[in-house]
Amino acid sequence: MPDSTAAGAGIAALALDTVQRRPREAITIAQRVLTTRHVDDDARSTAERAIGLALRELNDLTGALHHLRRAVRAAESARTRALARMSLGYVLATAGRTSAALRAVTAALPELTGADAGRARMQRGVVLHYRGRYDEAVRDYGLAIDIAQRAGDLLLEARARNNRGLLNAHRGGNGDVDDLTRAASIFGELGLDLAAADARWNGGIAAGRRGDIAGALRRFAAVGEEYHRLAVPRPALLLDRFELLLSVPLVDEATEVAAAAVDELRRRGMASDLAEALLAQARAALLAGDLDTATEAAAAARTRFRRQGRRIWAAFARHVELRAEFRRGTRTAALFAAMVRTADQLDATGWPDPAQLTRIDAGLLASALGRVDRAAELFGTVARTRGRGTAPRRAQGWYAQALWHRLRGDEAAAARALRRGLAVLDRHRTSLGATELRANSGAYGQELAAEGLDIAVRAGAPARVLAWAERWRATALRNRPALPPDDAELVTALAELRLVSGLLEDAVLTGRPVRVLRGRQARLEHRIRDLTRLVTGATTTPAPPRVGELADRLGPRVLVELFVHGDRLGAVVVADGRASLHDLGPSAEATRLARWHRFGLRRLIVTGDSTAARTGAAHAAAALDRQLFDPLRRRLADRPLVIVPVGALHAVGWAGLPTCAGRAVTVAPSATAWLAAAQQQTWAGTPTLASGPRLPAGAVEVKRLAEVLPTARLLTGSNATAEALTAALDGAPMVHIAAHGTFRADNPQFSTLELADGPLFAYEWERIARPPGCVVLSACESGLSGVRPGDEIMGFAAVLLALGTRCLIATVLPVPAEPTTELMVDLHLRMHAGAEPAQALAAAQRAFVATGDHTASATAAAFVCLGAG
């Protein structure tokens, strides 16, 4: 009997020791104890405790609580019962029942000594951490580490360091790197692979909190593979990925991840993490401008946090509710008081970022209510943070400093502060490297640039308006993306995605099941996004060009840069060395007319010529033309135009507007980007003509163009592969591609051109060492771009212009084959005769209009010259 009792105790201890290594195996071992006769109660309690903790690792909280309560009831000795209560408290906290958790762990403390007391202190720190009592949690973690070091308990030290490091990372404190690195090292020495992975994942969180996005992504990717190898689900880790995505911010993807986290955590009954997921959903919705969802999700999160006794988390949720209410236009003293109170609560518990944002909104509200002194006080408080913290936090500090100066009427000082804030964000942006991250990071500069623009517009200074419009616009295109050309893993993933996409299309066309292929496609796209985001950059952002510099390069051309000021659309016109400022009316009206115009052109192209289609397109074109160009007409005369659009106007078919018809028009994402493209050298060498599959007219088009360009290299049939075309682009003077194209609005970098071996993705062209001089894409919607805050564009145009391509001729609408071929032949005949691309395109479009064929004219209007034609 004594031998079997001792054996049972040893097996139970083994089960407990196996939990962190192999939780499923730990359950099997513990069940052997429970099915063995003549095992004492303490051994049974330990076995039940092992099963409960293993189920916690596997996210079965209901089962975990059941077995841990059984562990408490089964225990015979006070020590064993206290250890079971300690574990029960930990899982209760995970389930959101933090009051009960704190009672359980606190009750266990008096019965424990030595390393056991250290473990209880650490678990009490976890519960205090959940409840937002951060200083007390750090103190208990520190006591646990001291006890562990005296007792020589490496496992306890590692766990306490891991928890303290994670808490300090969230609070922005010091010491997180040393704690997390040491924890991962100890776990690794002890053979606790799962715990070591958790510590390394927490290191990724800490890197993200420091603003090292690429470093965080690298850690998450590596540890994610380790979790997959260990076959252990970690749904709560979606929240860490959400935080990283929102820090860029990749708003659409963050919204998707938050929604997935809410669904998964609700399904698993993980109440504590579910409340945080609802808060994540609210924060993403607020940033996306979805105020109803933000309010609803934040209120649901706040209710859950209050039930769980997590007052500070409830204050965070309240912060989102209040900011959503402010953005709805509410301007009341009650809202102001609630904002100030919530900001103070957040600040007092080490949550400076939401406190800072709430104080800025409260200051703006106080100013609107006429409480100028109170507004200045709030702005001044935030302004003191401009020298510390992450780049977005420092930039917000400079924004508050500018608002403080404006309250005192010192516009010049305000403008200097705004420039300092944008410079901080510029440096941060260049560190991101990857085009996608840099393009989306423009959201952080929106308020600063808008404030600077407001100062310049109110001063009536066109040159300063141009400078402010440029300072925030399309800055991701000012430097070549830092993607290495020899990233073998990325090349492999793209090739696999090309294969899977081709199989998926075949399955759709033949009516076969596609669920498995769609899953593979989604996983590959996720992997490719992560790989492209790992790149870091080291370039600087050039200053916006001056009016004189632009005028020298423009020559006879006229630059029209559009911008939004409040709810008005404005334009800066640069011609003959002089800039002028113009109001063009409501920006919402221009957006509406632009969409109406696109609809009219599309209707003419797709449905064919009809009186209704022709009349609708003509009315839309005339109305949009009047709003955009009537106020500018005297300055434009009949000269060539360089147009810098804004927002939805990036998708306009400009040649379809009366003012632009027959006129050389170049469209650029910014004046800075146009100037850079205009200064690019043109390559000597052999042009390339390529056609994709399933497009007979494409092969005909290339054959006819070969007669115009007899020295051109031809890529047709099975030779027109993604690799061959990408190689041909490198250093080519001109490349023409006739292929099916697909624009991906959800992620424009996955927009495709269909080639012999499958789709070629916009991502792939970032690997080109020497950009082609001119690219012509006669593929549907190949000139469309995804537009992000700051008029950052994404898609084929963004990739090519960032690389240094001088100009791109492409379409912003679907186009039919036959008229497209005729237009392309005419275009190349004119370019081959010496005309500049924009001039050649305008002349070819004018010739189409002269035929009187309205469908052909609409097809011609779908083509735009991007860059510096």
GROMACS .gro file of C-alpha atoms in nm, residues 385-777:
model
  393
  385THR     CA    1   0.479   6.366  -2.392
  386ARG     CA    2   0.625   6.476  -2.726
  387GLY     CA    3   0.975   6.371  -2.629
  388ARG     CA    4   0.908   6.016  -2.515
  389GLY     CA    5   0.730   5.695  -2.611
  390THR     CA    6   0.647   5.545  -2.949
  391ALA     CA    7   0.648   5.755  -3.266
  392PRO     CA    8   0.267   5.791  -3.278
  393ARG     CA    9   0.265   5.902  -2.913
  394ARG     CA   10   0.538   6.162  -2.972
  395ALA     CA   11   0.358   6.284  -3.285
  396GLN     CA   12   0.037   6.327  -3.085
  397GLY     CA   13   0.239   6.528  -2.834
  398TRP     CA   14   0.353   6.763  -3.110
  399TYR     CA   15  -0.006   6.784  -3.236
  400ALA     CA   16  -0.120   6.893  -2.890
  401GLN     CA   17   0.165   7.147  -2.880
  402ALA     CA   18   0.042   7.292  -3.210
  403LEU     CA   19  -0.314   7.315  -3.080
  404TRP     CA   20  -0.182   7.493  -2.769
  405HIS     CA   21  -0.001   7.749  -2.989
  406ARG     CA   22  -0.310   7.802  -3.204
  407LEU     CA   23  -0.518   7.881  -2.897
  408ARG     CA   24  -0.271   8.163  -2.832
  409GLY     CA   25  -0.281   8.287  -3.189
  410ASP     CA   26   0.076   8.185  -3.274
  411GLU     CA   27   0.019   8.013  -3.610
  412ALA     CA   28   0.388   8.009  -3.702
  413ALA     CA   29   0.481   7.820  -3.385
  414ALA     CA   30   0.189   7.584  -3.442
  415ALA     CA   31   0.312   7.509  -3.794
  416ARG     CA   32   0.663   7.437  -3.662
  417ALA     CA   33   0.522   7.194  -3.405
  418LEU     CA   34   0.318   7.016  -3.672
  419ARG     CA   35   0.624   6.981  -3.894
  420ARG     CA   36   0.816   6.832  -3.601
  421GLY     CA   37   0.536   6.581  -3.544
  422LEU     CA   38   0.522   6.477  -3.908
  423ALA     CA   39   0.902   6.442  -3.911
  424VAL     CA   40   0.872   6.192  -3.624
  425LEU     CA   41   0.619   5.993  -3.827
  426ASP     CA   42   0.837   6.012  -4.140
  427ARG     CA   43   1.127   5.855  -3.952
  428HIS     CA   44   0.895   5.590  -3.815
  429ARG     CA   45   0.757   5.517  -4.161
  430THR     CA   46   1.098   5.463  -4.319
  431SER     CA   47   1.176   5.206  -4.048
  432LEU     CA   48   0.876   4.999  -4.161
  433GLY     CA   49   1.031   4.921  -4.499
  434ALA     CA   50   0.748   4.726  -4.661
  435THR     CA   51   0.529   4.926  -4.900
  436GLU     CA   52   0.204   4.801  -4.745
  437LEU     CA   53   0.301   4.907  -4.394
  438ARG     CA   54   0.430   5.244  -4.508
  439ALA     CA   55   0.120   5.314  -4.715
  440ASN     CA   56  -0.115   5.239  -4.427
  441SER     CA   57   0.085   5.427  -4.165
  442GLY     CA   58  -0.032   5.755  -4.319
  443ALA     CA   59  -0.336   5.744  -4.089
  444TYR     CA   60  -0.123   5.870  -3.802
  445GLY     CA   61  -0.037   6.195  -3.978
  446GLN     CA   62  -0.390   6.280  -4.082
  447GLU     CA   63  -0.476   6.519  -3.798
  448LEU     CA   64  -0.138   6.693  -3.807
  449ALA     CA   65  -0.141   6.748  -4.182
  450ALA     CA   66  -0.502   6.868  -4.175
  451GLU     CA   67  -0.415   7.121  -3.905
  452GLY     CA   68  -0.116   7.249  -4.101
  453LEU     CA   69  -0.328   7.271  -4.415
  454ASP     CA   70  -0.591   7.466  -4.223
  455ILE     CA   71  -0.330   7.719  -4.112
  456ALA     CA   72  -0.208   7.767  -4.470
  457VAL     CA   73  -0.557   7.789  -4.623
  458ARG     CA   74  -0.672   8.045  -4.367
  459ALA     CA   75  -0.360   8.248  -4.447
  460GLY     CA   76  -0.448   8.233  -4.818
  461ALA     CA   77  -0.094   8.119  -4.903
  462PRO     CA   78  -0.099   7.882  -5.205
  463ALA     CA   79   0.268   7.783  -5.183
  464ARG     CA   80   0.224   7.688  -4.818
  465VAL     CA   81  -0.098   7.501  -4.896
  466LEU     CA   82   0.090   7.304  -5.162
  467ALA     CA   83   0.370   7.227  -4.915
  468TRP     CA   84   0.124   7.104  -4.652
  469ALA     CA   85  -0.076   6.900  -4.902
  470GLU     CA   86   0.248   6.738  -5.018
  471ARG     CA   87   0.396   6.686  -4.673
  472TRP     CA   88   0.148   6.408  -4.592
  473ARG     CA   89   0.055   6.290  -4.941
  474ALA     CA   90   0.182   5.964  -5.090
  475THR     CA   91   0.500   5.973  -4.882
  476ALA     CA   92   0.538   5.594  -4.909
  477LEU     CA   93   0.617   5.643  -5.280
  478ARG     CA   94   0.902   5.883  -5.220
  479ASN     CA   95   1.147   5.601  -5.153
  480ARG     CA   96   1.200   5.266  -5.316
  481PRO     CA   97   1.057   4.978  -5.109
  482ALA     CA   98   1.321   4.788  -4.917
  483LEU     CA   99   1.219   4.438  -5.025
  484PRO     CA  100   1.526   4.217  -5.086
  485PRO     CA  101   1.532   4.055  -5.430
  486ASP     CA  102   1.665   3.722  -5.300
  487ASP     CA  103   1.398   3.634  -5.043
  488ALA     CA  104   1.370   3.267  -5.134
  489GLU     CA  105   1.085   3.194  -4.894
  490LEU     CA  106   0.875   3.478  -5.038
  491VAL     CA  107   0.947   3.368  -5.396
  492THR     CA  108   0.841   3.013  -5.309
  493ALA     CA  109   0.522   3.131  -5.138
  494LEU     CA  110   0.428   3.349  -5.435
  495ALA     CA  111   0.489   3.062  -5.677
  496GLU     CA  112   0.269   2.834  -5.467
  497LEU     CA  113  -0.002   3.099  -5.451
  498ARG     CA  114   0.013   3.131  -5.830
  499LEU     CA  115  -0.041   2.755  -5.863
  500VAL     CA  116  -0.325   2.747  -5.609
  501SER     CA  117  -0.495   3.049  -5.769
  502GLY     CA  118  -0.484   2.878  -6.109
  503LEU     CA  119  -0.630   2.557  -5.967
  504LEU     CA  120  -0.900   2.759  -5.792
  505GLU     CA  121  -1.001   2.937  -6.111
  506ASP     CA  122  -1.017   2.606  -6.299
  507ALA     CA  123  -1.233   2.460  -6.023
  508VAL     CA  124  -1.473   2.755  -6.034
  509LEU     CA  125  -1.505   2.733  -6.413
  510THR     CA  126  -1.574   2.358  -6.406
  511GLY     CA  127  -1.805   2.363  -6.104
  512ARG     CA  128  -1.581   2.158  -5.873
  513PRO     CA  129  -1.565   2.216  -5.491
  514VAL     CA  130  -1.340   2.510  -5.399
  515ARG     CA  131  -1.349   2.526  -5.017
  516VAL     CA  132  -1.012   2.356  -4.964
  517LEU     CA  133  -0.844   2.563  -5.236
  518ARG     CA  134  -0.986   2.887  -5.097
  519GLY     CA  135  -0.848   2.793  -4.756
  520ARG     CA  136  -0.503   2.728  -4.903
  521GLN     CA  137  -0.520   3.057  -5.092
  522ALA     CA  138  -0.611   3.251  -4.778
  523ARG     CA  139  -0.329   3.089  -4.576
  524LEU     CA  140  -0.074   3.162  -4.849
  525GLU     CA  141  -0.184   3.524  -4.880
  526HIS     CA  142  -0.155   3.560  -4.504
  527ARG     CA  143   0.196   3.413  -4.516
  528ILE     CA  144   0.302   3.640  -4.804
  529ARG     CA  145   0.173   3.949  -4.624
  530ASP     CA  146   0.375   3.855  -4.318
  531LEU     CA  147   0.691   3.789  -4.520
  532THR     CA  148   0.669   4.119  -4.708
  533ARG     CA  149   0.614   4.304  -4.380
  534LEU     CA  150   0.936   4.172  -4.225
  535VAL     CA  151   1.153   4.408  -4.428
  536THR     CA  152   1.305   4.709  -4.256
  537GLY     CA  153   1.399   5.031  -4.434
  538ALA     CA  154   1.671   5.286  -4.381
  539THR     CA  155   1.587   5.566  -4.621
  540THR     CA  156   1.486   5.923  -4.548
  541THR     CA  157   1.182   6.105  -4.677
  542PRO     CA  158   1.265   6.400  -4.905
  543ALA     CA  159   1.106   6.737  -4.841
  544PRO     CA  160   0.816   6.849  -5.064
  545PRO     CA  161   0.930   7.043  -5.373
  546ARG     CA  162   0.907   7.421  -5.384
  547VAL     CA  163   0.695   7.604  -5.639
  548GLY     CA  164   1.003   7.725  -5.827
  549GLU     CA  165   1.145   7.374  -5.850
  550LEU     CA  166   0.816   7.243  -5.987
  551ALA     CA  167   0.782   7.533  -6.232
  552ASP     CA  168   1.127   7.467  -6.377
  553ARG     CA  169   1.036   7.109  -6.457
  554LEU     CA  170   0.675   7.174  -6.562
  555GLY     CA  171   0.767   7.400  -6.852
  556PRO     CA  172   0.446   7.466  -7.049
  557ARG     CA  173   0.246   7.220  -6.836
  558VAL     CA  174   0.009   7.322  -6.557
  559LEU     CA  175   0.000   7.140  -6.224
  560VAL     CA  176  -0.342   7.103  -6.057
  561GLU     CA  177  -0.310   6.960  -5.706
  562LEU     CA  178  -0.641   6.882  -5.539
  563PHE     CA  179  -0.684   6.873  -5.160
  564VAL     CA  180  -0.962   6.849  -4.903
  565HIS     CA  181  -1.003   7.119  -4.639
  566GLY     CA  182  -1.282   7.037  -4.399
  567ASP     CA  183  -1.576   6.953  -4.623
  568ARG     CA  184  -1.447   7.160  -4.917
  569LEU     CA  185  -1.242   7.055  -5.217
  570GLY     CA  186  -0.961   7.291  -5.309
  571ALA     CA  187  -0.689   7.315  -5.569
  572VAL     CA  188  -0.345   7.465  -5.594
  573VAL     CA  189  -0.256   7.553  -5.953
  574VAL     CA  190   0.109   7.600  -6.051
  575ALA     CA  191   0.167   7.763  -6.389
  576ASP     CA  192   0.434   7.999  -6.523
  577GLY     CA  193   0.622   7.993  -6.193
  578ARG     CA  194   0.325   8.112  -5.988
  579ALA     CA  195   0.090   7.923  -5.753
  580SER     CA  196  -0.276   8.013  -5.699
  581LEU     CA  197  -0.537   7.883  -5.457
  582HIS     CA  198  -0.893   7.792  -5.558
  583ASP     CA  199  -1.208   7.666  -5.387
  584LEU     CA  200  -1.388   7.396  -5.589
  585GLY     CA  201  -1.697   7.343  -5.375
  586PRO     CA  202  -1.812   7.051  -5.158
  587SER     CA  203  -1.577   6.754  -5.164
  588ALA     CA  204  -1.868   6.512  -5.116
  589GLU     CA  205  -2.027   6.644  -5.436
  590ALA     CA  206  -1.706   6.587  -5.634
  591THR     CA  207  -1.687   6.232  -5.500
  592ARG     CA  208  -2.050   6.169  -5.596
  593LEU     CA  209  -2.000   6.306  -5.946
  594ALA     CA  210  -1.678   6.105  -5.993
  595ARG     CA  211  -1.861   5.783  -5.910
  596TRP     CA  212  -2.151   5.880  -6.136
  597HIS     CA  213  -1.904   5.948  -6.417
  598ARG     CA  214  -1.737   5.607  -6.369
  599PHE     CA  215  -2.077   5.442  -6.374
  600GLY     CA  216  -2.165   5.621  -6.698
  601LEU     CA  217  -1.842   5.519  -6.873
  602ARG     CA  218  -1.872   5.161  -6.749
  603ARG     CA  219  -2.230   5.144  -6.875
  604LEU     CA  220  -2.122   5.262  -7.219
  605ILE     CA  221  -1.833   5.015  -7.230
  606VAL     CA  222  -2.016   4.710  -7.095
  607THR     CA  223  -2.371   4.749  -7.229
  608GLY     CA  224  -2.287   4.929  -7.553
  609ASP     CA  225  -2.403   5.255  -7.705
  610SER     CA  226  -2.756   5.365  -7.617
  611THR     CA  227  -2.924   5.700  -7.575
  612ALA     CA  228  -2.966   5.648  -7.199
  613ALA     CA  229  -2.605   5.538  -7.147
  614ARG     CA  230  -2.466   5.816  -7.366
  615THR     CA  231  -2.679   6.083  -7.198
  616GLY     CA  232  -2.593   5.964  -6.846
  617ALA     CA  233  -2.219   5.962  -6.915
  618ALA     CA  234  -2.232   6.306  -7.080
  619HIS     CA  235  -2.428   6.464  -6.794
  620ALA     CA  236  -2.191   6.319  -6.532
  621ALA     CA  237  -1.883   6.432  -6.727
  622ALA     CA  238  -2.019   6.783  -6.771
  623ALA     CA  239  -2.115   6.823  -6.405
  624LEU     CA  240  -1.782   6.695  -6.274
  625ASP     CA  241  -1.593   6.905  -6.528
  626ARG     CA  242  -1.776   7.222  -6.420
  627GLN     CA  243  -1.698   7.167  -6.053
  628LEU     CA  244  -1.330   7.082  -6.103
  629PHE     CA  245  -1.226   7.312  -6.385
  630ASP     CA  246  -1.459   7.612  -6.414
  631PRO     CA  247  -1.282   7.798  -6.129
  632LEU     CA  248  -0.943   7.722  -6.289
  633ARG     CA  249  -1.014   7.775  -6.655
  634ARG     CA  250  -0.829   8.105  -6.704
  635ARG     CA  251  -0.510   7.955  -6.564
  636LEU     CA  252  -0.532   7.630  -6.762
  637ALA     CA  253  -0.582   7.769  -7.113
  638ASP     CA  254  -0.520   7.479  -7.353
  639ARG     CA  255  -0.194   7.361  -7.196
  640PRO     CA  256  -0.096   7.006  -7.091
  641LEU     CA  257  -0.203   6.913  -6.738
  642VAL     CA  258  -0.046   6.732  -6.445
  643ILE     CA  259  -0.331   6.637  -6.209
  644VAL     CA  260  -0.279   6.523  -5.850
  645PRO     CA  261  -0.614   6.375  -5.741
  646VAL     CA  262  -0.752   6.313  -5.396
  647GLY     CA  263  -0.956   6.021  -5.258
  648ALA     CA  264  -1.209   5.875  -5.503
  649LEU     CA  265  -1.086   6.108  -5.780
  650HIS     CA  266  -0.788   5.876  -5.829
  651ALA     CA  267  -1.025   5.650  -6.027
  652VAL     CA  268  -1.152   5.917  -6.270
  653GLY     CA  269  -1.122   5.854  -6.643
  654TRP     CA  270  -0.991   6.207  -6.706
  655ALA     CA  271  -1.003   6.196  -7.085
  656GLY     CA  272  -1.380   6.159  -7.056
  657LEU     CA  273  -1.413   6.512  -6.915
  658PRO     CA  274  -1.457   6.796  -7.168
  659THR     CA  275  -1.165   7.002  -7.034
  660CYS     CA  276  -0.925   6.707  -7.058
  661ALA     CA  277  -1.048   6.553  -7.384
  662GLY     CA  278  -0.774   6.568  -7.645
  663ARG     CA  279  -0.534   6.733  -7.400
  664ALA     CA  280  -0.215   6.569  -7.270
  665VAL     CA  281  -0.297   6.476  -6.909
  666THR     CA  282  -0.065   6.308  -6.663
  667VAL     CA  283  -0.200   6.181  -6.330
  668ALA     CA  284   0.033   6.158  -6.030
  669PRO     CA  285  -0.021   6.058  -5.667
  670SER     CA  286   0.166   6.372  -5.555
  671ALA     CA  287   0.367   6.658  -5.700
  672THR     CA  288   0.672   6.508  -5.530
  673ALA     CA  289   0.611   6.173  -5.702
  674TRP     CA  290   0.561   6.348  -6.038
  675LEU     CA  291   0.885   6.541  -6.000
  676ALA     CA  292   1.076   6.225  -5.906
  677ALA     CA  293   0.932   6.039  -6.206
  678ALA     CA  294   1.007   6.330  -6.440
  679GLN     CA  295   1.371   6.316  -6.332
  680GLN     CA  296   1.407   5.941  -6.398
  681GLN     CA  297   1.640   5.836  -6.676
  682THR     CA  298   1.505   5.648  -6.975
  683TRP     CA  299   1.672   5.318  -7.059
  684ALA     CA  300   1.816   5.219  -7.393
  685GLY     CA  301   1.757   4.867  -7.514
  686THR     CA  302   1.494   4.631  -7.641
  687PRO     CA  303   1.125   4.682  -7.563
  688THR     CA  304   0.913   4.385  -7.454
  689LEU     CA  305   0.566   4.287  -7.574
  690ALA     CA  306   0.375   4.022  -7.375
  691SER     CA  307   0.030   3.864  -7.391
  692GLY     CA  308  -0.152   3.644  -7.143
  693PRO     CA  309  -0.371   3.336  -7.191
  694ARG     CA  310  -0.748   3.317  -7.250
  695LEU     CA  311  -0.733   3.647  -7.436
  696PRO     CA  312  -0.711   3.587  -7.813
  697ALA     CA  313  -0.726   3.962  -7.876
  698GLY     CA  314  -0.413   4.000  -7.662
  699ALA     CA  315  -0.212   3.778  -7.893
  700VAL     CA  316  -0.346   3.973  -8.192
  701GLU     CA  317  -0.258   4.299  -8.020
  702VAL     CA  318   0.101   4.192  -7.955
  703LYS     CA  319   0.137   4.066  -8.312
  704ARG     CA  320   0.025   4.399  -8.452
  705LEU     CA  321   0.247   4.592  -8.210
  706ALA     CA  322   0.544   4.382  -8.321
  707GLU     CA  323   0.497   4.535  -8.664
  708VAL     CA  324   0.530   4.880  -8.507
  709LEU     CA  325   0.825   4.771  -8.290
  710PRO     CA  326   1.004   4.504  -8.499
  711THR     CA  327   1.302   4.480  -8.259
  712ALA     CA  328   1.082   4.406  -7.957
  713ARG     CA  329   1.120   4.089  -7.752
  714LEU     CA  330   0.799   3.883  -7.761
  715LEU     CA  331   0.660   3.686  -7.467
  716THR     CA  332   0.355   3.493  -7.582
  717GLY     CA  333   0.198   3.155  -7.523
  718SER     CA  334   0.384   2.935  -7.274
  719ASN     CA  335   0.680   3.177  -7.274
  720ALA     CA  336   0.474   3.452  -7.106
  721THR     CA  337   0.542   3.338  -6.750
  722ALA     CA  338   0.558   3.551  -6.437
  723GLU     CA  339   0.931   3.493  -6.400
  724ALA     CA  340   1.007   3.573  -6.765
  725LEU     CA  341   0.801   3.891  -6.762
  726THR     CA  342   0.946   4.013  -6.433
  727ALA     CA  343   1.296   3.956  -6.569
  728ALA     CA  344   1.206   4.139  -6.891
  729LEU     CA  345   1.084   4.441  -6.693
  730ASP     CA  346   1.428   4.486  -6.535
  731GLY     CA  347   1.585   4.781  -6.714
  732ALA     CA  348   1.354   4.769  -7.017
  733PRO     CA  349   1.285   5.099  -7.198
  734MET     CA  350   0.923   5.000  -7.261
  735VAL     CA  351   0.705   4.701  -7.172
  736HIS     CA  352   0.355   4.641  -7.310
  737ILE     CA  353   0.136   4.372  -7.150
  738ALA     CA  354  -0.198   4.257  -7.292
  739ALA     CA  355  -0.358   4.026  -7.039
  740HIS     CA  356  -0.658   3.974  -6.817
  741GLY     CA  357  -0.626   4.187  -6.504
  742THR     CA  358  -0.795   4.173  -6.165
  743PHE     CA  359  -0.794   4.455  -5.912
  744ARG     CA  360  -0.813   4.344  -5.547
  745ALA     CA  361  -0.977   4.619  -5.342
  746ASP     CA  362  -0.921   4.426  -5.015
  747ASN     CA  363  -0.545   4.415  -5.072
  748PRO     CA  364  -0.430   4.591  -5.392
  749GLN     CA  365  -0.086   4.430  -5.366
  750PHE     CA  366  -0.259   4.103  -5.460
  751SER     CA  367  -0.397   4.258  -5.780
  752THR     CA  368  -0.301   4.033  -6.070
  753LEU     CA  369  -0.218   4.001  -6.437
  754GLU     CA  370  -0.297   3.656  -6.576
  755LEU     CA  371   0.002   3.488  -6.742
  756ALA     CA  372   0.079   3.145  -6.881
  757ASP     CA  373   0.174   2.994  -6.544
  758GLY     CA  374  -0.095   3.174  -6.344
  759PRO     CA  375  -0.145   3.519  -6.194
  760LEU     CA  376   0.141   3.763  -6.147
  761PHE     CA  377   0.096   3.968  -5.830
  762ALA     CA  378   0.178   4.332  -5.775
  763TYR     CA  379   0.394   4.220  -5.479
  764GLU     CA  380   0.634   4.047  -5.720
  765TRP     CA  381   0.742   4.357  -5.905
  766GLU     CA  382   0.893   4.503  -5.588
  767ARG     CA  383   1.187   4.268  -5.650
  768ILE     CA  384   1.288   4.441  -5.976
  769ALA     CA  385   1.636   4.593  -5.947
  770ARG     CA  386   1.607   4.847  -6.233
  771PRO     CA  387   1.261   4.983  -6.306
  772PRO     CA  388   1.131   4.983  -6.664
  773GLY     CA  389   1.108   5.326  -6.823
  774CYS     CA  390   0.749   5.304  -6.947
  775VAL     CA  391   0.488   5.033  -6.893
  776VAL     CA  392   0.162   4.996  -7.086
  777LEU     CA  393  -0.100   4.764  -6.936
   0.00000   0.00000   0.00000
